[in-house]
XYZ file of C-alpha atoms in Angstrom:
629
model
C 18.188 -20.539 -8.875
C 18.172 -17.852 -6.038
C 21.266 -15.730 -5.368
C 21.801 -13.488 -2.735
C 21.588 -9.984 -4.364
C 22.047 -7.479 -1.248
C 21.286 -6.267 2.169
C 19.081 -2.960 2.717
C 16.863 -1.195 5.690
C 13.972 -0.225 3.224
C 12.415 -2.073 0.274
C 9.670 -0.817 -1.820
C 8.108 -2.840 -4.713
C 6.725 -0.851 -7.399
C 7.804 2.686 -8.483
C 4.476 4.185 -8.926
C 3.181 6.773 -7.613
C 3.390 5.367 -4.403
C 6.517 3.710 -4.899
C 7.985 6.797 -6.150
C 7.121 8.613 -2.731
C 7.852 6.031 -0.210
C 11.255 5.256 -1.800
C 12.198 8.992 -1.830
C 10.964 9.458 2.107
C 13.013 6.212 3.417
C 16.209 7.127 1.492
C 15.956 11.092 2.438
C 15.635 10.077 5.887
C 18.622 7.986 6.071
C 17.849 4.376 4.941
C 19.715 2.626 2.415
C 16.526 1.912 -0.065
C 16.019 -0.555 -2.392
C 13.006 0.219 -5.460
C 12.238 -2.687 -7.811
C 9.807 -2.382 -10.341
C 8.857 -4.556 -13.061
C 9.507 -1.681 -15.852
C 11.707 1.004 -15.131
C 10.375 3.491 -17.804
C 7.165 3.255 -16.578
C 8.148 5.054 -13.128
C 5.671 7.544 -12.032
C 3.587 6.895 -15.341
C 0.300 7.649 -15.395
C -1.759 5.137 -16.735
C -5.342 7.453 -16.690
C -5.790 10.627 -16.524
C -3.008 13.184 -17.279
C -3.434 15.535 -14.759
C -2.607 16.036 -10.854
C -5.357 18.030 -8.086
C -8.806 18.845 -8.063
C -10.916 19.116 -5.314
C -9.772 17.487 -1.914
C -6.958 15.634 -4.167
C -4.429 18.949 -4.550
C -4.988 19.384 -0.875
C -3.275 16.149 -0.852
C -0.677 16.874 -3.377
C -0.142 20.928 -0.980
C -0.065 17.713 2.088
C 2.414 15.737 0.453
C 4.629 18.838 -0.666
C 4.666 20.302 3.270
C 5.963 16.731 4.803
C 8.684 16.911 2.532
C 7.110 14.407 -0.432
C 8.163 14.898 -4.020
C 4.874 15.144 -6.287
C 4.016 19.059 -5.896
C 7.583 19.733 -7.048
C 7.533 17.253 -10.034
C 4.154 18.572 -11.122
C 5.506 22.005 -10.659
C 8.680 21.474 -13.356
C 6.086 19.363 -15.938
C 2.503 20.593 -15.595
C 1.376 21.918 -19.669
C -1.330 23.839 -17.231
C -2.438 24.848 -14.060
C -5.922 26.565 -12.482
C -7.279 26.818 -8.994
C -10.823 25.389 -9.320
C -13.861 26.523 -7.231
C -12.397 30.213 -6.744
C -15.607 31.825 -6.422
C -16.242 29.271 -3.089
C -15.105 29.348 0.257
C -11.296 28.688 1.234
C -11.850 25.168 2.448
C -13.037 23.516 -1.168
C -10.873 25.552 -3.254
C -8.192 23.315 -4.740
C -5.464 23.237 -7.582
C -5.390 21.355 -10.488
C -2.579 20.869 -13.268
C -2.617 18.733 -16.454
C 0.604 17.169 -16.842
C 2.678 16.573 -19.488
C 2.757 12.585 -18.559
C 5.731 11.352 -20.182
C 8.070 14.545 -18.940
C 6.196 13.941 -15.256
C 7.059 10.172 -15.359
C 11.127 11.136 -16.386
C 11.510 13.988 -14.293
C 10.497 11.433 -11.078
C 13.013 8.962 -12.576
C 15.685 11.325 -12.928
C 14.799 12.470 -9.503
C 15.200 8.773 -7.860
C 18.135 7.874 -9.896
C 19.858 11.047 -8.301
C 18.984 9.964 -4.997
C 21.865 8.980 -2.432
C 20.743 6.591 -0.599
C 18.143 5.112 -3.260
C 18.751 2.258 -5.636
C 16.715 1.857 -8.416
C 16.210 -2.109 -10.627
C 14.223 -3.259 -12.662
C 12.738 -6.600 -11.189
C 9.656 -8.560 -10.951
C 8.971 -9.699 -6.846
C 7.409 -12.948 -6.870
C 7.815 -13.527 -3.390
C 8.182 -12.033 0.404
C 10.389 -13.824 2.529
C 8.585 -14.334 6.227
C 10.442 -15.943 9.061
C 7.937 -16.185 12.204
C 5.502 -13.382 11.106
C 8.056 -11.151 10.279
C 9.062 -9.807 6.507
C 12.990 -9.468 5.744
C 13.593 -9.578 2.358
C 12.033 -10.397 -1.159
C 12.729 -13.080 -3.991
C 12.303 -11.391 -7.669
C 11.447 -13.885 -10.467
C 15.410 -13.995 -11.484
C 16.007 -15.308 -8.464
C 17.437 -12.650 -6.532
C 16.882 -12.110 -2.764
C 16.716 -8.766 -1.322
C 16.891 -9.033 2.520
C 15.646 -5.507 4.367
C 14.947 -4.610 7.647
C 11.116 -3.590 6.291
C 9.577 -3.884 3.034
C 6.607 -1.692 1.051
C 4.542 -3.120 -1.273
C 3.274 -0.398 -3.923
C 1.949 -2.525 -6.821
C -0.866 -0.257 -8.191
C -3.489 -2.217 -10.523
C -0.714 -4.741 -11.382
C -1.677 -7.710 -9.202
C -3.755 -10.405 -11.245
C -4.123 -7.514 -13.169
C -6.677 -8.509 -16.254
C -7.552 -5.979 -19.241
C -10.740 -6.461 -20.532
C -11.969 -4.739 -23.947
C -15.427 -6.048 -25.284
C -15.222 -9.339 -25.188
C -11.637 -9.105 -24.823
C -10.261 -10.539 -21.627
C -6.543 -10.895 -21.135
C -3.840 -10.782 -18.776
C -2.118 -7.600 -17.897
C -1.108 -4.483 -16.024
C -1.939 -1.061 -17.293
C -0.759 0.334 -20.646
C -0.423 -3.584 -21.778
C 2.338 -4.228 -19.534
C 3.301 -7.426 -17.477
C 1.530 -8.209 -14.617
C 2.092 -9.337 -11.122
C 0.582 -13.208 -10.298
C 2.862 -14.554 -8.543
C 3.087 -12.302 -5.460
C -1.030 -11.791 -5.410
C -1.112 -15.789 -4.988
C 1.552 -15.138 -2.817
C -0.240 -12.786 -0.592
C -3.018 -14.896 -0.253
C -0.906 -17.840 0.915
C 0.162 -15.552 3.803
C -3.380 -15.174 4.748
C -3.999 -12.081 3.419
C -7.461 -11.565 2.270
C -7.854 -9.853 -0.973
C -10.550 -8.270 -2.919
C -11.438 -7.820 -6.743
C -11.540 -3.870 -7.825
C -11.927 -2.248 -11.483
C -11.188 0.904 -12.755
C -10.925 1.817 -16.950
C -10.063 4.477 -19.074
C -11.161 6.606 -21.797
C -10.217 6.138 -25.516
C -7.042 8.631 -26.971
C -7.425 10.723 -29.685
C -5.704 12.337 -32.239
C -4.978 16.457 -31.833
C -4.459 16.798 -35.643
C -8.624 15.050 -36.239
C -10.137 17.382 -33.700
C -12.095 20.330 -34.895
C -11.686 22.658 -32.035
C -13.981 24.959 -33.898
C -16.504 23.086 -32.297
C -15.521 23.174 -28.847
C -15.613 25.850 -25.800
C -11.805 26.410 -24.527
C -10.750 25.903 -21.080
C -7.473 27.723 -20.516
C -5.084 27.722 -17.198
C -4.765 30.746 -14.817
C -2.816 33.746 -15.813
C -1.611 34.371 -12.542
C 1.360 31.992 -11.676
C 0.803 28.873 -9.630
C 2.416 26.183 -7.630
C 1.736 23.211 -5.807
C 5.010 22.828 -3.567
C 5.821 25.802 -1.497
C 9.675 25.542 -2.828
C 8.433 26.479 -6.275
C 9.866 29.707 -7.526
C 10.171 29.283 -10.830
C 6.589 29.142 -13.082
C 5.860 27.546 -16.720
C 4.511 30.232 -18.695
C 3.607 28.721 -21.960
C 0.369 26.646 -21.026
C -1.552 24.456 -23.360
C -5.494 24.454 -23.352
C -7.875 21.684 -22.574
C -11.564 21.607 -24.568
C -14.722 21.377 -23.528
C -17.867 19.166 -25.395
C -20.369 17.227 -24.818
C -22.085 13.513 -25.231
C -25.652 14.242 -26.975
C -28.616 11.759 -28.171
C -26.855 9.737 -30.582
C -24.087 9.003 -28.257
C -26.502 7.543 -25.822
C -28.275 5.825 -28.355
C -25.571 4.095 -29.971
C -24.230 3.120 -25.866
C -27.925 1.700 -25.378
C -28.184 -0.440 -28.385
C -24.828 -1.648 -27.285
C -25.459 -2.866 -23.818
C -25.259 -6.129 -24.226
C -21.398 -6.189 -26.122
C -20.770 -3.980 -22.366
C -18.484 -6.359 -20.253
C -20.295 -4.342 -17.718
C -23.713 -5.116 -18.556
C -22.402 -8.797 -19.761
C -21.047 -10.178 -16.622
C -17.719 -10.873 -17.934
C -16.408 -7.764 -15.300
C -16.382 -9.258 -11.531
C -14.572 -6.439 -10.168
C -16.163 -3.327 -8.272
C -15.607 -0.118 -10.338
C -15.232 3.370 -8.710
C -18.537 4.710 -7.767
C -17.027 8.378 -8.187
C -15.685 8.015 -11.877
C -18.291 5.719 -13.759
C -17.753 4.367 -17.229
C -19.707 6.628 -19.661
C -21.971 3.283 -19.978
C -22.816 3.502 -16.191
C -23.567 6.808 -16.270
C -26.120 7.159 -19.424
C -27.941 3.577 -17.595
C -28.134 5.243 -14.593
C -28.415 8.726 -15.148
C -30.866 8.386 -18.212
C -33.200 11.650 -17.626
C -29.669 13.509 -18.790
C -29.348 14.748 -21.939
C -25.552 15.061 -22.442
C -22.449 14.602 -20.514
C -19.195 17.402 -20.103
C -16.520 15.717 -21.900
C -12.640 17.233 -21.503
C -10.597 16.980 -24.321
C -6.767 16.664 -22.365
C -3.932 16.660 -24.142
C -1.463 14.045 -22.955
C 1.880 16.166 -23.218
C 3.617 18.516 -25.508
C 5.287 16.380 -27.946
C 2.486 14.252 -28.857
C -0.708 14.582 -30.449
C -2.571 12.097 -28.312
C -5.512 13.392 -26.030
C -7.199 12.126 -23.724
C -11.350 12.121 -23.653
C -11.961 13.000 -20.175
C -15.347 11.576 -19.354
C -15.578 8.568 -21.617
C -14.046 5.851 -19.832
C -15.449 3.324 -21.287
C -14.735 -0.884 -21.602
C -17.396 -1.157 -24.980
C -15.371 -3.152 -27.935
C -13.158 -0.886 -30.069
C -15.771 -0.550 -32.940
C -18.488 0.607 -30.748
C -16.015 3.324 -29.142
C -15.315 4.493 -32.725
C -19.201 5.219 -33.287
C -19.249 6.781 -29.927
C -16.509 9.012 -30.483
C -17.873 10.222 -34.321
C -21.189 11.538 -32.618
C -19.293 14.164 -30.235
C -19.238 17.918 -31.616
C -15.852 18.483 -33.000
C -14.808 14.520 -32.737
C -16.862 13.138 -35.815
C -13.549 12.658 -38.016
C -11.432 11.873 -34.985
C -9.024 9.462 -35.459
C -8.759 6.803 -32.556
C -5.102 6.256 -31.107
C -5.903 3.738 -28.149
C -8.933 2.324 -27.263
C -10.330 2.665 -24.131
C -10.581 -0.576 -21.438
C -11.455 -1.753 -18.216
C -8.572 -3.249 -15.847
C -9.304 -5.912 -12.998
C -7.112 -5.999 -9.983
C -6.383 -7.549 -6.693
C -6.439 -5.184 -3.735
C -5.831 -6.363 -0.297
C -8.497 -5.568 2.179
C -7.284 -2.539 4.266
C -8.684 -2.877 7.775
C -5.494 -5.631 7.973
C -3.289 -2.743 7.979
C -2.676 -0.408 11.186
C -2.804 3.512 11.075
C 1.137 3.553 10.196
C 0.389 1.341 7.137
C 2.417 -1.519 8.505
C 0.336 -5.345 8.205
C -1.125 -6.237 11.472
C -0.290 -10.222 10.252
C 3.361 -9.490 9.328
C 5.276 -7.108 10.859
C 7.566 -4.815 9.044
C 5.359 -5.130 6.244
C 4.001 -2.293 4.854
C 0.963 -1.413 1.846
C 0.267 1.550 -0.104
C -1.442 2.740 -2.810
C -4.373 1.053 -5.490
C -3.284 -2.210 -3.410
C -4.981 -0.627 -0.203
C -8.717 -0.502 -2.269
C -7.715 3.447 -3.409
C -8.138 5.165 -6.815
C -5.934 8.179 -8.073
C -2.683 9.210 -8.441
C -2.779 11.550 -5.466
C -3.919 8.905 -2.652
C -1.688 6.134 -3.729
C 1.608 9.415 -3.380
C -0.006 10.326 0.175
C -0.275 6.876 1.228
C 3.799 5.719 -0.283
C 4.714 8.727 1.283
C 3.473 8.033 5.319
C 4.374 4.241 4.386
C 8.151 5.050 3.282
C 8.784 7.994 5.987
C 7.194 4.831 8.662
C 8.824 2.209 6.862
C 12.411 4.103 6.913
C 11.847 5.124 10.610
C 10.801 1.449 11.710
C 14.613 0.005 9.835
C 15.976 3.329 11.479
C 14.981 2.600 15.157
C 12.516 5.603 15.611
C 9.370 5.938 16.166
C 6.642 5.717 13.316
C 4.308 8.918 12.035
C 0.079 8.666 12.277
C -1.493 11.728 10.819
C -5.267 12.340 12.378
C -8.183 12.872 10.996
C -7.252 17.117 11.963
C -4.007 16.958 10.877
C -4.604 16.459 7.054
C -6.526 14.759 4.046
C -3.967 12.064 4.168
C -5.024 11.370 7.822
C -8.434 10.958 7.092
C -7.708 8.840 3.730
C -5.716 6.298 5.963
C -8.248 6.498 8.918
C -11.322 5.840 6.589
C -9.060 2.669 5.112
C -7.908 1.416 7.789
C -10.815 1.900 9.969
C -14.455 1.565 7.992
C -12.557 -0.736 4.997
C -13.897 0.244 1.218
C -15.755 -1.910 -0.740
C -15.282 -0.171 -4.116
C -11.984 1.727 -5.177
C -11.813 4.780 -2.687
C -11.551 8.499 -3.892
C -11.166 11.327 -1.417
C -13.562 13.783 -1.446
C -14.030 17.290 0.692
C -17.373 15.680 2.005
C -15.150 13.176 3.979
C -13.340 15.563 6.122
C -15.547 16.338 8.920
C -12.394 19.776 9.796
C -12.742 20.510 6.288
C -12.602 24.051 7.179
C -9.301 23.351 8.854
C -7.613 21.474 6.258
C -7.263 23.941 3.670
C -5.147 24.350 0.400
C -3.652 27.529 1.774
C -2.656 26.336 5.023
C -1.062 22.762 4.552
C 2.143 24.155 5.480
C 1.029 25.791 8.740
C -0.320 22.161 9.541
C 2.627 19.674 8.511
C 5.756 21.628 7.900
C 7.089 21.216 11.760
C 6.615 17.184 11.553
C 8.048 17.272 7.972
C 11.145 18.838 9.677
C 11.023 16.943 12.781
C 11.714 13.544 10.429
C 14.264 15.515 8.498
C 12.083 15.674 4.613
C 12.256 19.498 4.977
C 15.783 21.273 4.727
C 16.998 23.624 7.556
C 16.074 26.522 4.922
C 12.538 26.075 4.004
C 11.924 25.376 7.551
C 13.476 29.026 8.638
C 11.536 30.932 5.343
C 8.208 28.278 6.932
C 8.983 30.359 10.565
C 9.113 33.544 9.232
C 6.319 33.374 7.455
C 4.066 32.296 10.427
C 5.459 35.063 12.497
C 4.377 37.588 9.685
C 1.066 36.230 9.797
C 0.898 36.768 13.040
C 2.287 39.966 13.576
C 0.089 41.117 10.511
C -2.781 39.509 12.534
C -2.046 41.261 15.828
C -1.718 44.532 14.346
C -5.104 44.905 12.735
C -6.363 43.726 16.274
C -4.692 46.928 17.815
C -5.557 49.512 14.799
C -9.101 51.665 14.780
C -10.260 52.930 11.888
C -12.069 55.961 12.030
C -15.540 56.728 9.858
C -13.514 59.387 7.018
C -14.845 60.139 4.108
C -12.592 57.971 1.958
C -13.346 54.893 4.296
C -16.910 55.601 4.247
C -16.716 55.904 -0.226
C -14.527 52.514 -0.165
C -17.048 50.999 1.987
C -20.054 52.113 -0.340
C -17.882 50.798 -3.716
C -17.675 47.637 -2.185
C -21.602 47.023 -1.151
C -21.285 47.590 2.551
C -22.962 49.651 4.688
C -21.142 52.935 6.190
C -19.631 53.070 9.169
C -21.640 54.778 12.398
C -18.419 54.892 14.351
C -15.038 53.338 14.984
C -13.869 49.948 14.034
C -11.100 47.379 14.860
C -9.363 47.102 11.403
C -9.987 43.492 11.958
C -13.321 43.369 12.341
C -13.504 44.941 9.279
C -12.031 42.638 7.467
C -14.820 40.244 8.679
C -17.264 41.872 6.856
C -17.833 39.381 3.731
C -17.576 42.459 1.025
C -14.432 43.921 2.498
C -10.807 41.984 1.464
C -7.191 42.769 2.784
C -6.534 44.885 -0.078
C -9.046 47.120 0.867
C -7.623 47.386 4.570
C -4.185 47.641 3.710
C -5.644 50.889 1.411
C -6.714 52.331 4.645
C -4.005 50.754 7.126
C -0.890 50.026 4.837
C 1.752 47.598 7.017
C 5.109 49.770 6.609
C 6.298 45.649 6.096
C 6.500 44.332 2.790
C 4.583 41.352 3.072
C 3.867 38.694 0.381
C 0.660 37.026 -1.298
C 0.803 34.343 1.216
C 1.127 36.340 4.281
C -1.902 38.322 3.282
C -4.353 35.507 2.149
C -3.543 33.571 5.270
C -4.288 36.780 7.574
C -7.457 37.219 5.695
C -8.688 34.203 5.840
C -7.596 33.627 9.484
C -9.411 36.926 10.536
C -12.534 35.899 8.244
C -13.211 33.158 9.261
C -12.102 32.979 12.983
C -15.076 31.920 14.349
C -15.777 29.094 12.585
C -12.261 27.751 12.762
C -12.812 28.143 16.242
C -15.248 25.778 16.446
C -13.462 23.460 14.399
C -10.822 23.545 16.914
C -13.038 23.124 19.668
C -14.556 19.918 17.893
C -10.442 18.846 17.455
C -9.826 19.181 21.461
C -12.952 16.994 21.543
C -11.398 14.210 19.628
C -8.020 14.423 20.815
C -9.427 13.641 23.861
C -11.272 10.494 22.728
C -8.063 9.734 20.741
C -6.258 10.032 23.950
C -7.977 6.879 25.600
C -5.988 4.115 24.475
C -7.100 0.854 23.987
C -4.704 -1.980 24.521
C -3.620 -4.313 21.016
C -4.556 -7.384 23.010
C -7.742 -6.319 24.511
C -9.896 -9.577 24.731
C -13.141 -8.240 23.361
C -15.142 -11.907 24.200
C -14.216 -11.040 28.246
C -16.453 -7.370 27.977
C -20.287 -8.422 28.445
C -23.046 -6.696 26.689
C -21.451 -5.630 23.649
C -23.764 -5.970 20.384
C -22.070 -8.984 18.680
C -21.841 -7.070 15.586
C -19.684 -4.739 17.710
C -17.759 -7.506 19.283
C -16.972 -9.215 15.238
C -15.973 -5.495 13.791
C -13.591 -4.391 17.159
C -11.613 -7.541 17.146
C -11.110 -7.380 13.344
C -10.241 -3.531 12.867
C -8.261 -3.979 16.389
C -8.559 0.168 16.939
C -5.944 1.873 18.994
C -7.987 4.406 20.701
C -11.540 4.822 21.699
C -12.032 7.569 18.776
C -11.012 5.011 16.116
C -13.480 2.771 17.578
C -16.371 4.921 17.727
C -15.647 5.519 13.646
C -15.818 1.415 12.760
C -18.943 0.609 10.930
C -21.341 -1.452 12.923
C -20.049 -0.196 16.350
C -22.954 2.003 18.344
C -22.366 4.910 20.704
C -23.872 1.711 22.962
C -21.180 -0.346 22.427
C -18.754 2.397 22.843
C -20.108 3.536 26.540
C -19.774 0.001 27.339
C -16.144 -0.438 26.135
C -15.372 2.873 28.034
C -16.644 1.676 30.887
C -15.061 -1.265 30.772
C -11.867 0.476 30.256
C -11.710 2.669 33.268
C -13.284 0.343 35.810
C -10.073 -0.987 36.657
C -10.609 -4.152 35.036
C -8.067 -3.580 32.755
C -5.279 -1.195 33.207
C -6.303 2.547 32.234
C -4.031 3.564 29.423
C -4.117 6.977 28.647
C -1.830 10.034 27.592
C -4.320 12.444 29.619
């Protein structure tokens, strides 16, 4: 029997990752929010992997943190250990990475929600959406009771239809063994949604107290303290180690003779698994000319003894992990805590959704997260984060937030979804940022802090101490421009130490800092500032100065775009009424619906042909010109 069980501006079902974000951005921003998930202690758990970053990923998490989002603080308060990978690289690919301690990460976000003002947090099971003429305003739980909202987010992770599958073990269920979601998947699909069939899996736990380390190369965290949100001030100094070892020729063996127990290999697993993190049976079929494969031993937290095998995701039956595990250096007496498995899903196929990640079929409807076709922790926060703060401005009355493709990794996550569709679970990677160079670890708060504040995530504080650090910079910047240093002695020895070759006369302070050997350090030696300015400061003014001409380009490729971006295309274009278009062209444009010509020269199947024809077509007069130039 249904019962009416309140009135709200924001819903969000799920507290995930995504969940967790997008319930956090509608309430901070003013609307009453309502968060039902189906188990409250399992907000903000993660299910894989224990850890938060890594390349292109902490960009996301340094993203998240600058709009205002609450991951990079969590991580900051739980993390058992934190490094900055791919130091030795250039700026643009460096990227933090923290293991976390999971089951303080998943409380701290709890605690964090429950203290929330404007957010109300219940434990509930939505079974259904309720739709009155195309337009969502509420949602019916299992109980019975019916939310009504102005909009609603659905953040349901791997939950929907979810199906575990271990050997030839197939049953029902979300991740961890927990309940999963039917009834709104079939729900979904009644609406007209279409949805698609995605796997992902995990590696087998282990015991701390059967591992013999001995064996093992260490991998500890950074001395020097680190942080992913920009508020951070205070650091965790005792940090926990993570091992390093490696699969060998029995452990492919055994996988080999095994093949045909693989629900992989078997056909009992529909669902497309992430091309970017293959089971360890994938990867010795496909990469067989490889001798071994890095394992990471991770441990899961500081009060348990569990550890997760990084590398070994695996679906294989339990007995078969267990001879896989025995044949690792420093596992052969391991004792096996959980097996690993394989977890089918419904996701719902993302071009549906527009750049705001509202539903172009129902309106005030909004997805995020592993129900969008994503994989990680990190995309499904960026994604509940731009769907709550869009979400909570929609029930507001204000105007909604798209990120470009130049504006941040979370712009280009959404863009690629919403625009070219994935047909396996998606993972960000640098490779997919064409301004890589311009969306930087270091710099995420240059890029998003003035629209975080602009939507009210960051505090009048931060956004004065965010000011007067990019007027340091910038004074910092325009004083090496004005200061020439002279060919002494000591600049001439300091030049030698470092590998470069002397000076023959004068030079602009900052054009020697453009000289790959030379570092600010070694020009504040020569040119001190009489300022006291901090890490940050510096770094950005070095690599600002460094690599000036290559950002300029970058920002000369931006103007291009912006441009393109500029030309508008109207929602209810008629796409049949424009002759000559390739009817490949004609099928993908009326399905993605793009907004400007740039979004519809990045839809697969649609030719620069195509797109001189739509312009064309655009400004001939036929239709009215819509443009922001």
């Amino acid at each position: 029997m249904q019962y009416e069980a309140g009135n709200y501006d924001v819903i969000v079902i799920g507290a995930g990752h995504a969940g967790a974000e997008a319930g956090l951005a509608a309430a901070r921003q003013g609307a009453k929010t309502l968060v039902l998930t189906i188990n409250l202690d399992m907000v903000a758990f993660m299910p894989c992997n224990p850890s938060v970053g890594g390349p292109a990923k902490g960009i996301v998490v340094r993203e998240i943190d600058a709009l205002g989002g609450e991951m990079g603080r969590n991580i900051d308060k739980t993390y058992i250990q934190m490094r900055m990978l791919n130091t030795g690289k250039g700026p643009a690919v460096r990227a933090l990475r923290a293991q976390a301690d999971k089951f303080a990460y998943q409380h701290e976000m709890k605690k964090t929600m429950e203290n929330e003002p404007n957010l109300t947090l219940v434990q509930g099971m939505v079974e259904e959406l309720i739709v009155e003429d195309d337009i969502c305003k509420g949602v019916i739980t299992k109980t019975g009771a019916t939310y009504k909202a102005k909009t609603v987010v659905i953040t349901t992770g791997t939950f929907l239809r979810g199906e575990i599958i271990l050997g030839e073990l197939k049953y029902s269920s979300g991740p961890n063994n927990q309940q999963p979601s039917i009834r709104l998947s079939e729900h979904l699909e009644q609406l007209g949604f279409d949805l698609v069939r995605f796997k992902t899996g995990t590696p087998p736990r282990v015991n701390s107290h059967t591992i013999d380390y001995s064996k093992t190369e260490i991998q500890p965290g950074d001395d020097v303290p680190r942080a992913f949100s920009y508020e951070t001030t205070k650091y965790i100094t005792e940090q926990l180690p993570c091992w390093l070892t490696y699969t060998n020729d029995k452990t492919h063996q055994i996988i080999d003779d095994n093949l045909h127990r693989s629900p992989m290999y078997s056909g009992m697993i529909k669902g497309t698994g992430p091309r970017y993190c293959p089971s360890i049976e994938d990867k010795v079929v496909r990469f067989n000319d490889k001798p071994r494969h890095q394992l990471f031993l991770e441990p899961e937290g500081k009060n348990t003894q569990e550890v997760y095998v990084q590398g070994l995701s695996t679906s294989l039956p339990e007995d078969v992990q267990q001879k896989i595990l025995h044949t690792i250096p420093g596992l052969e007496n391991v004792q096996m805590m959980r097996a690993g498995y394989a977890i089918e899903y419904d996701a719902i196929v993302p071009t549906q959704l527009w750049p705001t990640l509202e539903t172009k079929k129902i309106q005030n409807l909004y997805t995020a997260g592993q129900i969008n076709g994503t994989s990680g922790y990190e995309e499904a926060a960026g994604q509940g984060l731009m769907a709550g703060i869009n979400a909570g401005r929609r029930a507001l009355g204000k105007e909604e937030v798209i990120l470009s493709r130049s504006d941040a990794y979370i712009g280009v996550l959404i863009d690629d979804l919403v625009t070219k569709g994935t047909n396996e679970p998606y993972r960000l990677l640098t490779s997919r940022a064409e301004y890589r160079l311009l969306l930087r670890h270091d710099n995420a708060d240059l890029r998003l802090t003035d629209i975080g504040y602009k939507i009210g995530l960051i505090s009048e504080e931060r956004y004065e101490k965010f000011l007067s650090k990019k007027a340091a910079v910038e004074a910092e910047k325009e004083r090496l421009k004005s200061i020439r240093i002279k060919p002494k002695p000591e600049v001439q020895e300091l030049i030698k130490s470092q590998g470069g070759s002397e000076l023959k006369d004068g030079i602009m302070a900052n054009d020697l800092l453009k000289r790959p050997e030379m570092s600010y350090e070694h020009i504040e030696a020569i040119v001190p500032s009489e300022l006291e300015l901090d890490d940050e400061v510096k770094e950005q003014v070095e690599i600002q100065i460094k690599y000036e001409g290559y950002i300029e380009k970058s920002l000369q490729q931006v103007d291009r775009l912006k441009k393109m971006e500029n030309k508008k295309i109207p929602v209810d274009l008629d796409y049949d009424a424009i002759s000559g278009l390739a009817s490949e062209a004609r099928q993908k444009l009326k399905k993605v619906l793009p907004l400007s010509i740039a979004q519809a020269s990045r839809i697969s199947g649609v030719n620069p042909a195509d797109i001189s024809i739509l312009l064309v077509y655009l400004e001939q007069g036929k239709i009215a010109k819509v443009s922001n130039e």
